[in-house]
Every structure is written in C-alpha cells, then in structure tokens.
Coordinates of C-alpha atoms and ligand atoms in Angstrom, one line a residue:
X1 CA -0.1 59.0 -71.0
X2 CA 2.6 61.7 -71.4
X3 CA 1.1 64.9 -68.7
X4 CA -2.5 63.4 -68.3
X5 CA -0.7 63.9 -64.6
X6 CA -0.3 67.7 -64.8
X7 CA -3.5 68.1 -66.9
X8 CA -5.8 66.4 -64.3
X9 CA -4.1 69.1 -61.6
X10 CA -4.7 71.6 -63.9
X11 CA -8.4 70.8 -64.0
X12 CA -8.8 71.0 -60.2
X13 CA -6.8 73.7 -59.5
X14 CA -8.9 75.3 -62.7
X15 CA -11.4 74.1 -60.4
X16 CA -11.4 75.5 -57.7
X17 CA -10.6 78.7 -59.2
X18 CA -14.3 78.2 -61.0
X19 CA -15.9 78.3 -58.1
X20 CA -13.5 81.1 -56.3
X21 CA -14.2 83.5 -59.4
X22 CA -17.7 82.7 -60.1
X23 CA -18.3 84.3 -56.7
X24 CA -16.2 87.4 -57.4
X25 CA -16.9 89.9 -58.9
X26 CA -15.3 93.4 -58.6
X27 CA -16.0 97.1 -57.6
X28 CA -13.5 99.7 -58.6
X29 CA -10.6 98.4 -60.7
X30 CA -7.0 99.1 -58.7
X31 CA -5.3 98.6 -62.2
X32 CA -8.1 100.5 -64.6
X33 CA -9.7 102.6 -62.2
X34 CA -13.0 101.8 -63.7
X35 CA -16.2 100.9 -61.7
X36 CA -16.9 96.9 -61.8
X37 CA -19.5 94.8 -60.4
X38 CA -18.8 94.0 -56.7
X39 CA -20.5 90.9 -55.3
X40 CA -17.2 90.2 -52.4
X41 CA -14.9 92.5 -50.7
X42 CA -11.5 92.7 -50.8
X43 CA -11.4 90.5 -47.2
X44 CA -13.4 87.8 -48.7
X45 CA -11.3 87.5 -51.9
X46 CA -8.5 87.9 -49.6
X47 CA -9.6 85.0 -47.2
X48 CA -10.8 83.0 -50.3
X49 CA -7.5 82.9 -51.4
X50 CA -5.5 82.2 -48.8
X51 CA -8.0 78.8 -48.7
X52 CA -7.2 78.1 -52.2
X53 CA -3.4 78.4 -52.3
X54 CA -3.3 75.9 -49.5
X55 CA -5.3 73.6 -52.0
X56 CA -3.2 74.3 -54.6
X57 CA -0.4 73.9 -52.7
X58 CA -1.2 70.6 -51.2
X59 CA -2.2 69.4 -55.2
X60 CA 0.1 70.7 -57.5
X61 CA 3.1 70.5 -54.9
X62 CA 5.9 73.5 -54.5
X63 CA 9.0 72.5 -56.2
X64 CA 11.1 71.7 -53.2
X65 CA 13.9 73.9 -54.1
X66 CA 14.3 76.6 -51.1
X67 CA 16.6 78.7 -53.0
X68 CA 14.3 79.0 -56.2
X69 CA 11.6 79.7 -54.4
X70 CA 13.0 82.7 -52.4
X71 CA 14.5 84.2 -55.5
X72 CA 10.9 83.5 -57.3
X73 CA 9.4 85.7 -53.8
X74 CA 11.9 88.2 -54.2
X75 CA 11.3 89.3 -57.9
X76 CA 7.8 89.1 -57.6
X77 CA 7.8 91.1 -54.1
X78 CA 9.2 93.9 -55.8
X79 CA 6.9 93.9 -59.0
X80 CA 4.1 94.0 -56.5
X81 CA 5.1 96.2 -54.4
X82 CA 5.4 98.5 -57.5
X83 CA 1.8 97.6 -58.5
X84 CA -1.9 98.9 -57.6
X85 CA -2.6 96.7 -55.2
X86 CA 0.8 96.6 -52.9
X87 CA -0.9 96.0 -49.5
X88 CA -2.0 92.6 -50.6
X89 CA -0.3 90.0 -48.9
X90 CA 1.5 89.0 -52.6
X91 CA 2.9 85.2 -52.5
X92 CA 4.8 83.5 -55.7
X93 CA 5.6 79.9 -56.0
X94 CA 6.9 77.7 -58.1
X95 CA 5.0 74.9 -58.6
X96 CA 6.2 71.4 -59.4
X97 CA 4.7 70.5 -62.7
X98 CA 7.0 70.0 -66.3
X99 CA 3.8 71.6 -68.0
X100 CA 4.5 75.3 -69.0
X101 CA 2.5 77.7 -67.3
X102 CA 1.9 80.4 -64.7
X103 CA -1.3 81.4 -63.4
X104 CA -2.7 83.9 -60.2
X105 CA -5.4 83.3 -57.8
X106 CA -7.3 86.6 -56.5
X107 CA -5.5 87.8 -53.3
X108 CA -2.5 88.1 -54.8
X109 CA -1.1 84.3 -55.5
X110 CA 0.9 83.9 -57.9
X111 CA 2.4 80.3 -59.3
X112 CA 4.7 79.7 -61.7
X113 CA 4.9 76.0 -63.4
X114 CA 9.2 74.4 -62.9
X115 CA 8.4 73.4 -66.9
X116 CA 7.6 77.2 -67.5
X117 CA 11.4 78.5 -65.3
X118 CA 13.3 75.6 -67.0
X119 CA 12.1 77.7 -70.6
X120 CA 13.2 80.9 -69.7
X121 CA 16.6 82.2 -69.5
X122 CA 15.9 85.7 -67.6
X123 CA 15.4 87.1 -64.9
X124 CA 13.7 90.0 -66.9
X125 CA 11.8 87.0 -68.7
X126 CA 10.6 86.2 -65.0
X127 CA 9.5 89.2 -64.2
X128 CA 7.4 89.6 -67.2
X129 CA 5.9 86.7 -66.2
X130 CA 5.1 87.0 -62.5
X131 CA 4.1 91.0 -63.7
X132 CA 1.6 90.0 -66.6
X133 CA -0.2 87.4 -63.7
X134 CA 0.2 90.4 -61.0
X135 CA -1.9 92.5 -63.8
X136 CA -5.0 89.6 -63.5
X137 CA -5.1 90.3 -59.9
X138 CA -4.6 93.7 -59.4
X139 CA -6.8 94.1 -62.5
X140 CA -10.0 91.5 -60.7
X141 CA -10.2 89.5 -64.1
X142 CA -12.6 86.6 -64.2
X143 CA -12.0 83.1 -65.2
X144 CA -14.4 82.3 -68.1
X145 CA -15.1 79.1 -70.0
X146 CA -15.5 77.0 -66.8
X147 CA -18.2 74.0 -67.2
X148 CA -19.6 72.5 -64.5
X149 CA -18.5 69.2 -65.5
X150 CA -15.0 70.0 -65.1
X151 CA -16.4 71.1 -61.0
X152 CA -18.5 67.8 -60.8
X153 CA -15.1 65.5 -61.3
X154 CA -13.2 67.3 -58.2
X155 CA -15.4 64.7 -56.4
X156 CA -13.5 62.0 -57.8
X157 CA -10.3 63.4 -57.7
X158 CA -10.8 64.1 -53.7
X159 CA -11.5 60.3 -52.9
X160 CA -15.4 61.0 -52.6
X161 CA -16.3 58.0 -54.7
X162 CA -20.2 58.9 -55.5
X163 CA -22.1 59.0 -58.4
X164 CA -21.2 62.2 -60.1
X165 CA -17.7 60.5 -60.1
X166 CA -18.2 57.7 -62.8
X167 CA -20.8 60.0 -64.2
X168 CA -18.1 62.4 -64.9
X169 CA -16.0 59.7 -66.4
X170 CA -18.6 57.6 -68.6
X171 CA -20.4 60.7 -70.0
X172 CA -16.8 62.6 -70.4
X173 CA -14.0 60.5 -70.1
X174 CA -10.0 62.5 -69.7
X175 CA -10.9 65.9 -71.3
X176 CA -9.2 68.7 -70.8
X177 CA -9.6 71.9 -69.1
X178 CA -7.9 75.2 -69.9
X179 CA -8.1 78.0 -67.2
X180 CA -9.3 81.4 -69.5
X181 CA -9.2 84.9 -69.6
X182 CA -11.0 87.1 -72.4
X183 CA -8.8 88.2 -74.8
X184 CA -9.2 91.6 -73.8
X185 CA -8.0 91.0 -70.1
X186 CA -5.1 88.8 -71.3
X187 CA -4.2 92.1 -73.5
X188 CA -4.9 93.9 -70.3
X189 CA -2.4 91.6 -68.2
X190 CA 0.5 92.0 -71.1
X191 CA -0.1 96.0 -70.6
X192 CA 0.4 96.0 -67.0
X193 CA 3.1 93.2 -66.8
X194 CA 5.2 95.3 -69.2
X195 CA 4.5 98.5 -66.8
X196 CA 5.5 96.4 -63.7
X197 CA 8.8 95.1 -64.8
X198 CA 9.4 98.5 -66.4
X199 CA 9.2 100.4 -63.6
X200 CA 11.3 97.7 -61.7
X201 CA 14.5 98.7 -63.9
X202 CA 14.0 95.5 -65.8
X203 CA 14.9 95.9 -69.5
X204 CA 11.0 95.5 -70.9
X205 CA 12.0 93.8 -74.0
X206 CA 12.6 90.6 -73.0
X207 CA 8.7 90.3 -72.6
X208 CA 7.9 89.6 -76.1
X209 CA 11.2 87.0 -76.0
X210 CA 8.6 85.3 -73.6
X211 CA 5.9 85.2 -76.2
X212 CA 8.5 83.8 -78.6
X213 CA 9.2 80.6 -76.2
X214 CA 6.0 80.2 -75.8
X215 CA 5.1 80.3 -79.4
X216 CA 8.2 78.0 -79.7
X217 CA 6.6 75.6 -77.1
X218 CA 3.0 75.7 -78.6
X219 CA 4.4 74.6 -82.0
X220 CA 5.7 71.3 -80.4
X221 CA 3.7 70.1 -77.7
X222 CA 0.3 71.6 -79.6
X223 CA -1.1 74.6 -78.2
X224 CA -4.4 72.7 -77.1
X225 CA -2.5 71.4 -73.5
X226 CA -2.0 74.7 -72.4
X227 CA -3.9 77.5 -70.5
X228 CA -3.3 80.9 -69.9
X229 CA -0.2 81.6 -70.9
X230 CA -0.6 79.5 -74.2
X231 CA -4.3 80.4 -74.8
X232 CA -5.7 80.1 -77.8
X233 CA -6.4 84.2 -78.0
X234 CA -4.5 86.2 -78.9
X235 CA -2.1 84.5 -80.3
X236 CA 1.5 84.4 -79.5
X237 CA 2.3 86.1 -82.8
X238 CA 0.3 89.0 -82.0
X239 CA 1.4 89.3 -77.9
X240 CA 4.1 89.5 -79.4
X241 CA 3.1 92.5 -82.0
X242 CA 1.9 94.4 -79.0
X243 CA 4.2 94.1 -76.5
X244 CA 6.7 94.7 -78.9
X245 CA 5.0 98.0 -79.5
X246 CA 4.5 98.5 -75.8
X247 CA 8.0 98.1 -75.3
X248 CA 8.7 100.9 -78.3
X249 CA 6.7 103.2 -76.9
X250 CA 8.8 103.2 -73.6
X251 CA 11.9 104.6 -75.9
X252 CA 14.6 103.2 -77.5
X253 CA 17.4 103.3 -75.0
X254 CA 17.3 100.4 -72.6
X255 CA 21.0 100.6 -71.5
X256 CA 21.3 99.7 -68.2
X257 CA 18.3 97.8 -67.8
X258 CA 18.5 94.7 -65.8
X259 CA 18.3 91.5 -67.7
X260 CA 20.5 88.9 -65.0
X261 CA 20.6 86.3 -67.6
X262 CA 23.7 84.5 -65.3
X263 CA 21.6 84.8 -62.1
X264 CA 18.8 83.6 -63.4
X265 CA 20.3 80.4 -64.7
X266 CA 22.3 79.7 -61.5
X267 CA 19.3 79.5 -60.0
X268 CA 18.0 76.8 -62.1
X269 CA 21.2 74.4 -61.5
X270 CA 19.7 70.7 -61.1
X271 CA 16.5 71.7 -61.2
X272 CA 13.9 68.9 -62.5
X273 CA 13.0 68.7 -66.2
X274 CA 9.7 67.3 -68.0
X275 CA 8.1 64.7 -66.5
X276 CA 9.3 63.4 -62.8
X277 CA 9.4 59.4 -63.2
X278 CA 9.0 59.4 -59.5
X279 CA 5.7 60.6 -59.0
X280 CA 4.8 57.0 -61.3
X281 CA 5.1 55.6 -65.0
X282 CA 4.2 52.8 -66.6
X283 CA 5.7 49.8 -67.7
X284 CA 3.0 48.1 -70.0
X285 CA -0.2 47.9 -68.2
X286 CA 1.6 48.3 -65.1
X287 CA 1.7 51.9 -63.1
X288 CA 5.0 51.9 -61.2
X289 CA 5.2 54.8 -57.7
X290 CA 9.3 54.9 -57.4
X291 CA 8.7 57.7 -54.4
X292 CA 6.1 55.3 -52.4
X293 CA 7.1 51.7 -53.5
X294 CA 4.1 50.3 -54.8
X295 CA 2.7 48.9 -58.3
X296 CA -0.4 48.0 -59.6
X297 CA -1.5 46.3 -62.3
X298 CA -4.4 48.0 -65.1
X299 CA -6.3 46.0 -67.5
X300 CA -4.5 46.2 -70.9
X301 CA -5.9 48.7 -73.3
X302 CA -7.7 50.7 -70.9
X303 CA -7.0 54.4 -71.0
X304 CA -4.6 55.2 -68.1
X305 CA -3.6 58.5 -66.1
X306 CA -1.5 59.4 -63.1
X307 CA -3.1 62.5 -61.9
X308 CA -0.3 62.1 -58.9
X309 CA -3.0 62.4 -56.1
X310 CA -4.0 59.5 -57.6
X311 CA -3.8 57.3 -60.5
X312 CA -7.2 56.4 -62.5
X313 CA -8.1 53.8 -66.3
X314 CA -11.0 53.9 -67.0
X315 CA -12.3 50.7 -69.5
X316 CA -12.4 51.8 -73.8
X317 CA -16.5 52.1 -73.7
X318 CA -15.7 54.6 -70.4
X319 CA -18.0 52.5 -68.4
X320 CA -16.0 51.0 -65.9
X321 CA -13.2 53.1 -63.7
X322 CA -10.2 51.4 -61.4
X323 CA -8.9 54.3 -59.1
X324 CA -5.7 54.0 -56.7
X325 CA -4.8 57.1 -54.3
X326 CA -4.0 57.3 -50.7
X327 CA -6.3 57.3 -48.3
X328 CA -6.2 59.9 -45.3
X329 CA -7.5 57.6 -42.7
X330 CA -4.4 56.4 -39.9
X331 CA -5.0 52.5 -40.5
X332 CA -6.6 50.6 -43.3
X333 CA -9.2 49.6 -41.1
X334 CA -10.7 53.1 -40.4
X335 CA -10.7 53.4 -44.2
X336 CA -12.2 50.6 -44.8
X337 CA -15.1 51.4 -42.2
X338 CA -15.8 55.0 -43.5
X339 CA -15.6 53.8 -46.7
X340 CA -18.5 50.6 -46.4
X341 CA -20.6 52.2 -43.8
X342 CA -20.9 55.0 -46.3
X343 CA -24.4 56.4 -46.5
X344 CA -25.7 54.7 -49.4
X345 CA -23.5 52.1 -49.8
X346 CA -24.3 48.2 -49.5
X347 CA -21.5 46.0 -47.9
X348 CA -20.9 43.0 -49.8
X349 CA -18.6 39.8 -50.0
X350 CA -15.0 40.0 -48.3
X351 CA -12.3 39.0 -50.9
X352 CA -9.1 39.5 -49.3
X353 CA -8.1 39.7 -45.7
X354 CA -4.5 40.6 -46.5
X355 CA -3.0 42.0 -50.1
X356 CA 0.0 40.5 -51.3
X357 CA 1.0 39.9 -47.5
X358 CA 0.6 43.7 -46.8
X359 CA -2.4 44.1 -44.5
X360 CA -5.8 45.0 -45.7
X361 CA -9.0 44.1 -47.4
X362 CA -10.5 43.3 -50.4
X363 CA -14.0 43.7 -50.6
X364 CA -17.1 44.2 -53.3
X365 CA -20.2 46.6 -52.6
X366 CA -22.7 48.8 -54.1
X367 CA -24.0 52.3 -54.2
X368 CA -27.4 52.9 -54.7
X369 CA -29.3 55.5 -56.3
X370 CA -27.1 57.7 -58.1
X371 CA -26.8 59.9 -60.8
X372 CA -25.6 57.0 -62.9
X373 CA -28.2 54.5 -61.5
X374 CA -27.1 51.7 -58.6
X375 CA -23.0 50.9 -58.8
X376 CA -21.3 47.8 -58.3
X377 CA -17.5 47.5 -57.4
X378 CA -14.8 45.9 -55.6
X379 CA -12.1 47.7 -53.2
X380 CA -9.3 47.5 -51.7
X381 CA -8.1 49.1 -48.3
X382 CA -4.1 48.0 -47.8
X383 CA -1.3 49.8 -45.7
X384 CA 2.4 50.0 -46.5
X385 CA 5.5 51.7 -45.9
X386 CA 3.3 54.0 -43.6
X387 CA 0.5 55.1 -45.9
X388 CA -3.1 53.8 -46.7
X389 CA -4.3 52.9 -50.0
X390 CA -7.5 52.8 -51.6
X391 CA -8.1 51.1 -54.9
X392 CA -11.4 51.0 -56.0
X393 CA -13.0 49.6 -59.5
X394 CA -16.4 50.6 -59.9
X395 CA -19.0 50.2 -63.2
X396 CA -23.0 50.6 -63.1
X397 CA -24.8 47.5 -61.5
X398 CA -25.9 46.3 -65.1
X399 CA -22.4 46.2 -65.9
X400 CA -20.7 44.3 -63.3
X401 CA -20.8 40.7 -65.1
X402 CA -18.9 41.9 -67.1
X403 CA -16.2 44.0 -65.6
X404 CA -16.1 42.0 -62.0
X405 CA -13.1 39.9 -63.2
X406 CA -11.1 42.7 -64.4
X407 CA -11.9 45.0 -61.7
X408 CA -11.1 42.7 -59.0
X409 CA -8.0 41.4 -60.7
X410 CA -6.9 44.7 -60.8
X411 CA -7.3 45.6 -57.5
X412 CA -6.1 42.5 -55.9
X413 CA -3.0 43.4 -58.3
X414 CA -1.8 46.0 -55.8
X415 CA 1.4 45.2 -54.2
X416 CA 5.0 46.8 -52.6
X417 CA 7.5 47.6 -55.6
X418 CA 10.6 45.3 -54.7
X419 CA 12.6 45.9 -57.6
X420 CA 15.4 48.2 -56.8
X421 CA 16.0 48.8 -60.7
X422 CA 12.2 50.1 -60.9
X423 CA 11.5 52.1 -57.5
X424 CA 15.4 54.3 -58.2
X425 CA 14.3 56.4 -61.5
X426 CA 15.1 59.6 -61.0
X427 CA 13.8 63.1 -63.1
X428 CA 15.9 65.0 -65.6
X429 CA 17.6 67.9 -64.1
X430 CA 19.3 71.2 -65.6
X431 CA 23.2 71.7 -65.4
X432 CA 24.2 75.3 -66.4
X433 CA 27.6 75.2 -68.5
X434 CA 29.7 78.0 -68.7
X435 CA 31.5 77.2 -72.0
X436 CA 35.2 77.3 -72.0
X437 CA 35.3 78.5 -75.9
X438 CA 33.0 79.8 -78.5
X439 CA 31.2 77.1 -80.3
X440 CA 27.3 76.4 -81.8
X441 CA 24.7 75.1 -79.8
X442 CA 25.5 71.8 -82.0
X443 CA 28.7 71.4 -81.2
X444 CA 27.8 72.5 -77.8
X445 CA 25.2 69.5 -77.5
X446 CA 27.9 67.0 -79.0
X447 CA 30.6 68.4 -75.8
X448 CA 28.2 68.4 -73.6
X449 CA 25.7 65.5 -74.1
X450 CA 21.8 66.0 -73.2
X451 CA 19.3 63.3 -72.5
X452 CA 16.9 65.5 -74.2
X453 CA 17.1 66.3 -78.1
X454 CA 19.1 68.9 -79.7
X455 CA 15.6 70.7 -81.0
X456 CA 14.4 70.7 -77.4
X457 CA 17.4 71.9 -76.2
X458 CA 17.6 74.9 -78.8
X459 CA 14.1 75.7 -77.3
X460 CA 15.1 75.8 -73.5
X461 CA 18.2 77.8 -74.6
X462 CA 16.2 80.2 -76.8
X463 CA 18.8 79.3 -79.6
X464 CA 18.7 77.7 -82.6
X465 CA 21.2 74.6 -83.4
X466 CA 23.4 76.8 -85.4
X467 CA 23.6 79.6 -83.0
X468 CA 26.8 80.9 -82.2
X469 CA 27.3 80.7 -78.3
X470 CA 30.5 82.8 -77.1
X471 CA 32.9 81.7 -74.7
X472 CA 31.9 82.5 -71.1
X473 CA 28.1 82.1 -72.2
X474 CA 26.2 80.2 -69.9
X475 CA 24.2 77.2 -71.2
X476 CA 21.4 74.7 -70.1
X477 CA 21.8 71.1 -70.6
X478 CA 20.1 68.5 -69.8
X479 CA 21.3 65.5 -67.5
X480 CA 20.1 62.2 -66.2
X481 CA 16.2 60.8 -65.9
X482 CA 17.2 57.5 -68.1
X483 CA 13.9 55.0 -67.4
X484 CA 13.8 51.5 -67.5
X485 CA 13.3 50.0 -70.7
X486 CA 9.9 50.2 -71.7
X487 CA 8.9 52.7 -69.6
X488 CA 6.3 55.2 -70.5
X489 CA 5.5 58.2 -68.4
Ligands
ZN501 ZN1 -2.9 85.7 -68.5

C-alpha cells in the first residue's frame, strides 16, 4: 500500500488543476513574449487560484513546520520578484507529502512536496526548483494528459457517494495520475528556472545536481509514481544535458555564487521522512489512524489505500467498495440524515444503534438509477474523540448477496484505537550532523545509525557510500519512525 496515500492526493489535486487549466488559456506570454490563446484574464486565473490553493491546502496538508515554510516563502519571494510576472501575489509551500515533487497552480502558487526538501541539500537546489515551477506560471503552460475519469472520482474522494463513484472504481480501480506538461514547456520551465536563480546570485549549477537526484530517485522508486518533476519526457539524463549547457553558457566563473548548503540543511532539522505512520497503516487487514484513534477492520485480500482524507478497499473483481473518511456534519445524527434522505437514495433496515459503544448508526440502503445501475450498501454514521465518521460499503444491487456479509462486517468493525502501543507511532525525521572528523558516508552511517538504509541514505546525502565526507561537513541522517511489528504503511 506503500504511497497509494500521496498518489490518491495527487490525482485530486491533478484534478482540480484539470479543470482550472482546461479553462485557461493564455494571451501574450510574460516569459516568451509570444501571442497565446486567451480564453481568462489574468483576474480570473488569479481568483481561480486563490480557490484552488485553499483546496490544495486543505488536501494535501502544509507541513506544519513555521520555520520551513518562511524560508521556503523567502527564496521563492525573491525568484519571483525577479521574474515576468512580479505583481502576482506569488505564495510557496511545502506540502506534507514523502512523495517527491513540486508543482505550480496558475496565479502564482507554488508547492513543494517535504519528500522532494528532504532530497535536496541546497539552497541553490531549492531555488532551481521553486524557479523552474515559477517558469510554468509566468510562462501560462497547460496541463495536458488529463482524462476525465481521473475528474469523475473527485466525487468519491469528496464524500459524494453517487454513482460515478463506484463507477470510477469498478471500471478503473487505483490507477494513477501524473500531472503533465509537453516536453517542450518542461524544457521551457528548466530555461527560465536557470535564469531566475541566476539572476538571484545563486550559483546555477547546482540545477542539473537536481536532475541528478531525481534521476537517482526515479531509478529506485520507478519513474512511473511520479509527475512533473519526474516525467517521463525528457528525461533526467537529458535535463540534465541541457541545463548543463544552460549553465555553460552563463560562463565559467561561478565564484561567489550562493549555494547555502549549511542553511539549507538546518532548516530541515527533524523534519518528517517517507511515509508518516500517523496519518494510518496497516496491520494485516486492519487500517490503524494513530493521529485520530480509531481502526477498522478490511476484508482480507481486498486492495487497500489510505488516501488520508479518507481510507478506501475495494473487493479483487473491483465490484464492491468499503470507504471510511470523516464526515463534515457536527453530530452523527445530521450525517446520518443528509446522508439517507439523499435524493435518490432508499432507506433501509437499521443495524446498529450504537458502534462498539461509540454512538451512531448502522444502517443498509440503496441508490437508484445510476451510472452503474441501482446500489445496495450498508453505512455507518459513529462520533468519537470529537469527529464524525462515515463508513460506507457499497456494490451494484445484483451484487449485494454476495458482498452484504463482508460489507457489513466491515463496517460494523469500526471502533476507538485503545492500544497505546498502536495509536504512538511516530514518522521518521531528519537530524543534520556536523561530523567531528573526516570519514565515508559508511563509516558515517555505522557512527551515526539511520533507520533508513545506507543506499537511501547515499541518495538524500547526494553521496555515494564511499564518499569521503570532511570534517565539519554537515550530514543527514535518519532517526526514529520504528512501527509495530507487522506494520505496513
Ligand atoms: Zn515542470
């Protein structure tokens, strides 16, 4: 199940962005100068934005780090300020997901993944970053590759359990979605990102060291997970090539260019690495939610996700789908009213009137006369600890013989997480070491113990094993995030 979680954001926040981009289109380009087709101002793209970084916001979740995020503002602040389009009202985040990424909405939002920061080792690296996605927006490039599908599921994701949901879900099951730019504006992006960190004072050739980690990262976690930033075209390899050459063409003498490789690591003490246990794993067929306190239990051998907002399995012939998230309604008995009087929907049979002694209801009903013909299922509305949970298991009407047992025991299977042992998991988090003496990156690992391995360590450290590290050199290790045995995330 390893980043199902981050992929599932990915595909709304991709999303969203679908629909944002398909409905903008572009006049003159600040960053080319050449005409475009205009179908939305600048105000509309502006206010468009604005709407979609609150939704990307509320989904993918800013990495609570103050400190990071101010210094994130800061370098990206001045890049923008030294771009095109400087009157934009430019924001950077870091986002809190292990997957390594960055990505820009028009309007000038810009979000870089925690999992992409915990890779670098730069400032200068960071400002390549944030410049290359400044150059998509100042540029007006397009998302392409978007399917409808990937639009359709947002329904499910958002708690609107209709038909297009389990449509979605049978016809396509967990697939992926990769936000895309043409090869030519990606190209376009690298050009411009090199300019803005350039003209910044930053020294430029640590841009193609970013297209190095990257190609590092591709090569272990598989370059199909990724978007943007590890897009299939062009390849690492030859980003690299080019901005290489980009870089050449800028001279040879980058002495006193800033690079800030110290400042740049401070700011990643403790920060979370890979995967954060608390936002759920799973033990077996059980999904475990340290942060609110609560388990559930999945049928074995169906396909399981946390997608954070929620977590989803959906049965090996994809034609049945169990679905847990949190429901925005104050008590469970307003979300258990919006939900059954549902246009559409046919109140059945009350199971439950209280959920492993946390109050609630179990209840089965129907939807008729969707997409996917008339649906059948069983829900659960239950409050604890403050919050309102739905958990719903739904299959076609045809189906529900079959799948009514597992559904409902499912459901019914929700209940508070009592077991300290379970609920206390915490992530992995950087330390930054300044070593005391000279010594290889081996060595360094057997000093300074990691929870990770020494290859993913050489990666995050943009070293190899043997690599000689010098004393006063500052190094990332990785501490902490033991799970409980058995645990998968
Ligand atoms: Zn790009």
């Amino acid at each position: 199940m390893d980043r199902l979680d981050s992929t599932r954001m990915r595909r709304w926040a991709a999303g969203l962005v679908a629909v944002l981009l398909a409905l903008w289109g572009c006049s003159t380009n600040p960053a080319t100068g050449k005409p475009q087709l205009a179908l939305i101002s600048q105000q509309q793209e502006v206010e468009l934005g604005r709407d979609y970084d609150q939704q990307i916001q509320r989904l993918l979740g800013v990495y609570p780090d103050a400190k990071l995020q101010e210094y994130v503002d800061r370098v990206g602040q001045k890049l923008a300020a030294g771009s095109e389009r400087p009157d934009l009202a430019w924001t950077f985040r870091v986002v809190d997901d292990p997957v390594v990424n960055a990505f820009a909405l028009p309007g000038g939002h810009v979000y870089v993944t925690r999992g992409l920061m915990t890779h670098l080792t730069s400032e200068a690296q960071l400002a390549a970053v944030l410049g290359h996605e400044i150059g998509h927006v100042t540029a007006r490039h397009s998302v392409t590759q978007m399917s409808k599908a990937r639009i359709a599921r947002i329904g499910l994701i958002a708690g609107s359990i209709l038909s297009p949901a389990l449509a979605g879900f049978a016809a396509r099951g967990l697939d992926v979605l990769f936000l895309k730019y043409s090869r030519d504006d990606e190209r376009q992006a690298d050009d411009l990102g090199v300019r803005y960190m350039y003209a910044q004072g930053y020294d430029p050739r640590e841009m193609p060291r970013v297209f190095e980690v990257l190609r590092r990262v591709s090569q272990v976690q598989g370059r199909q997970r990724i978007p943007d930033w590890q897009s299939t075209h062009p390849s690492e390899e030859e980003r690299i090539r080019t901005t290489s050459a980009a870089v050449a063409r800028l001279g040879n003498d980058f002495s006193g260019r800033v690079v800030n490789r110290e400042g740049y690591l401070r700011s990643l003490e403790h920060v979370a690495f890979g995967q954060n246990p608390r936002e759920g794993y799973f033990l077996g067929s059980t999904f475990v939610q340290p942060a609110l306190g609560v388990q559930i239990r999945f049928p074995d051998d169906w396909k399981k996700a946390n997608a954070r907002s929620s977590v989803e399995a959906v049965a090996p012939k994809q034609d049945a789908v169990l679905v847990m998230s949190l429901s925005g309604e104050a008590s469970w008995r307003k979300a258990a009213r919006e939900f059954f009087l549902h246009e559409g929907n046919v109140n059945g049979e009350t199971l439950l009137t209280e959920v492993n002694g946390q109050p609630g209801v179990v209840r089965t009903f129907g939807i008729l006369n969707t997409d996917a013909g008339d649906l059948q299922g069983v829900a659960a509305f239950v409050e604890h600890g403050g919050h309102v949970y739905q958990v719903l298991g739904i299959t076609r009407e045809q189906d529900w013989t079959r799948y009514q047992e597992a559904l409902t025991a499912a459901v019914e299977s929700f209940r508070p997480e009592t077991d300290p042992t379970l609920a206390n998991v915490q992530p992995k988090r950087l330390e930054i070491v300044t070593l005391p003496a000279a010594m290889t990156l081996e060595e360094f690992s057997r000093q300074y113990p990691s929870t990770v391995d020494l290859k993913t360590l050489a990666l995050i450290n943009q070293a190899e094993a043997g690599t000689r590290l010098a004393a006063g050199d500052e190094v990332k290790r990785v501490v902490g995030g033991e799970l409980p045995e058995g645990a998968t995330l």
